[in-house]
Amino acid sequence: MHKRYMFAKKINEGIRSFIIGTRKAVNSVVNAIFNTVETESSKEKTEIKDIYSEMHKPKGLLQVVPPKFNH
């Protein structure tokens, strides 16, 4: 009976460690993907913002200076 218990315990520990290792590997891959996506998306957002600001920002103000008639 003791041998069966120890065998089942070892199998249970092995399955548990396999699941924990798989979970850590998947979490690290997902975190790496999210970090890559966040880095690329922030660059794209700044480019879009720069294009938008250039489109809607006037290059210079047009000043109309009236002529002076008092000589």
C-alpha positions as a Python dict, from the first residue, in 0.01 Angstrom:
ca = {
    (1, 'M'): (0, 0, 0),
    (2, 'H'): (282, 237, 88),
    (3, 'K'): (453, 181, -250),
    (4, 'R'): (132, 264, -440),
    (5, 'Y'): (87, 581, -234),
    (6, 'M'): (445, 693, -296),
    (7, 'F'): (413, 616, -667),
    (8, 'A'): (91, 820, -693),
    (9, 'K'): (250, 1100, -492),
    (10, 'K'): (552, 1114, -727),
    (11, 'I'): (326, 1120, -1034),
    (12, 'N'): (112, 1393, -878),
    (13, 'E'): (421, 1604, -800),
    (14, 'G'): (553, 1551, -1153),
    (15, 'I'): (226, 1660, -1312),
    (16, 'R'): (209, 1961, -1081),
    (17, 'S'): (565, 2071, -1161),
    (18, 'F'): (497, 2024, -1534),
    (19, 'I'): (186, 2242, -1513),
    (20, 'I'): (369, 2512, -1314),
    (21, 'G'): (659, 2512, -1562),
    (22, 'T'): (423, 2532, -1858),
    (23, 'R'): (233, 2819, -1695),
    (24, 'K'): (557, 3012, -1633),
    (25, 'A'): (671, 2958, -1993),
    (26, 'V'): (337, 3071, -2137),
    (27, 'N'): (328, 3376, -1907),
    (28, 'S'): (677, 3481, -2013),
    (29, 'V'): (589, 3445, -2383),
    (30, 'V'): (267, 3644, -2338),
    (31, 'N'): (449, 3917, -2144),
    (32, 'A'): (715, 3939, -2415),
    (33, 'I'): (445, 3972, -2683),
    (34, 'F'): (263, 4242, -2488),
    (35, 'N'): (587, 4435, -2427),
    (36, 'T'): (665, 4422, -2799),
    (37, 'V'): (316, 4533, -2894),
    (38, 'E'): (322, 4819, -2641),
    (39, 'T'): (656, 4942, -2772),
    (40, 'E'): (542, 4939, -3136),
    (41, 'S'): (203, 5091, -3065),
    (42, 'S'): (353, 5381, -2872),
    (43, 'K'): (578, 5465, -3167),
    (44, 'E'): (282, 5453, -3404),
    (45, 'K'): (74, 5674, -3178),
    (46, 'T'): (342, 5944, -3170),
    (47, 'E'): (374, 5933, -3549),
    (48, 'I'): (-1, 5966, -3593),
    (49, 'K'): (-8, 6253, -3343),
    (50, 'D'): (278, 6431, -3523),
    (51, 'I'): (105, 6396, -3861),
    (52, 'Y'): (-222, 6523, -3716),
    (53, 'S'): (-56, 6821, -3548),
    (54, 'E'): (129, 6911, -3868),
    (55, 'M'): (-192, 6894, -4071),
    (56, 'H'): (-387, 7118, -3834),
    (57, 'K'): (-115, 7358, -3719),
    (58, 'P'): (-82, 7669, -3931),
    (59, 'K'): (268, 7730, -4062),
    (60, 'G'): (260, 8097, -3968),
    (61, 'L'): (14, 8370, -3889),
    (62, 'L'): (-75, 8600, -4174),
    (63, 'Q'): (-48, 8955, -4049),
    (64, 'V'): (-214, 9238, -4230),
    (65, 'V'): (-41, 9564, -4143),
    (66, 'P'): (-240, 9870, -4242),
    (67, 'P'): (-44, 10142, -4418),
    (68, 'K'): (48, 10453, -4218),
    (69, 'F'): (-88, 10773, -4368),
    (70, 'N'): (54, 11028, -4122),
    (71, 'H'): (369, 11163, -4283),
}
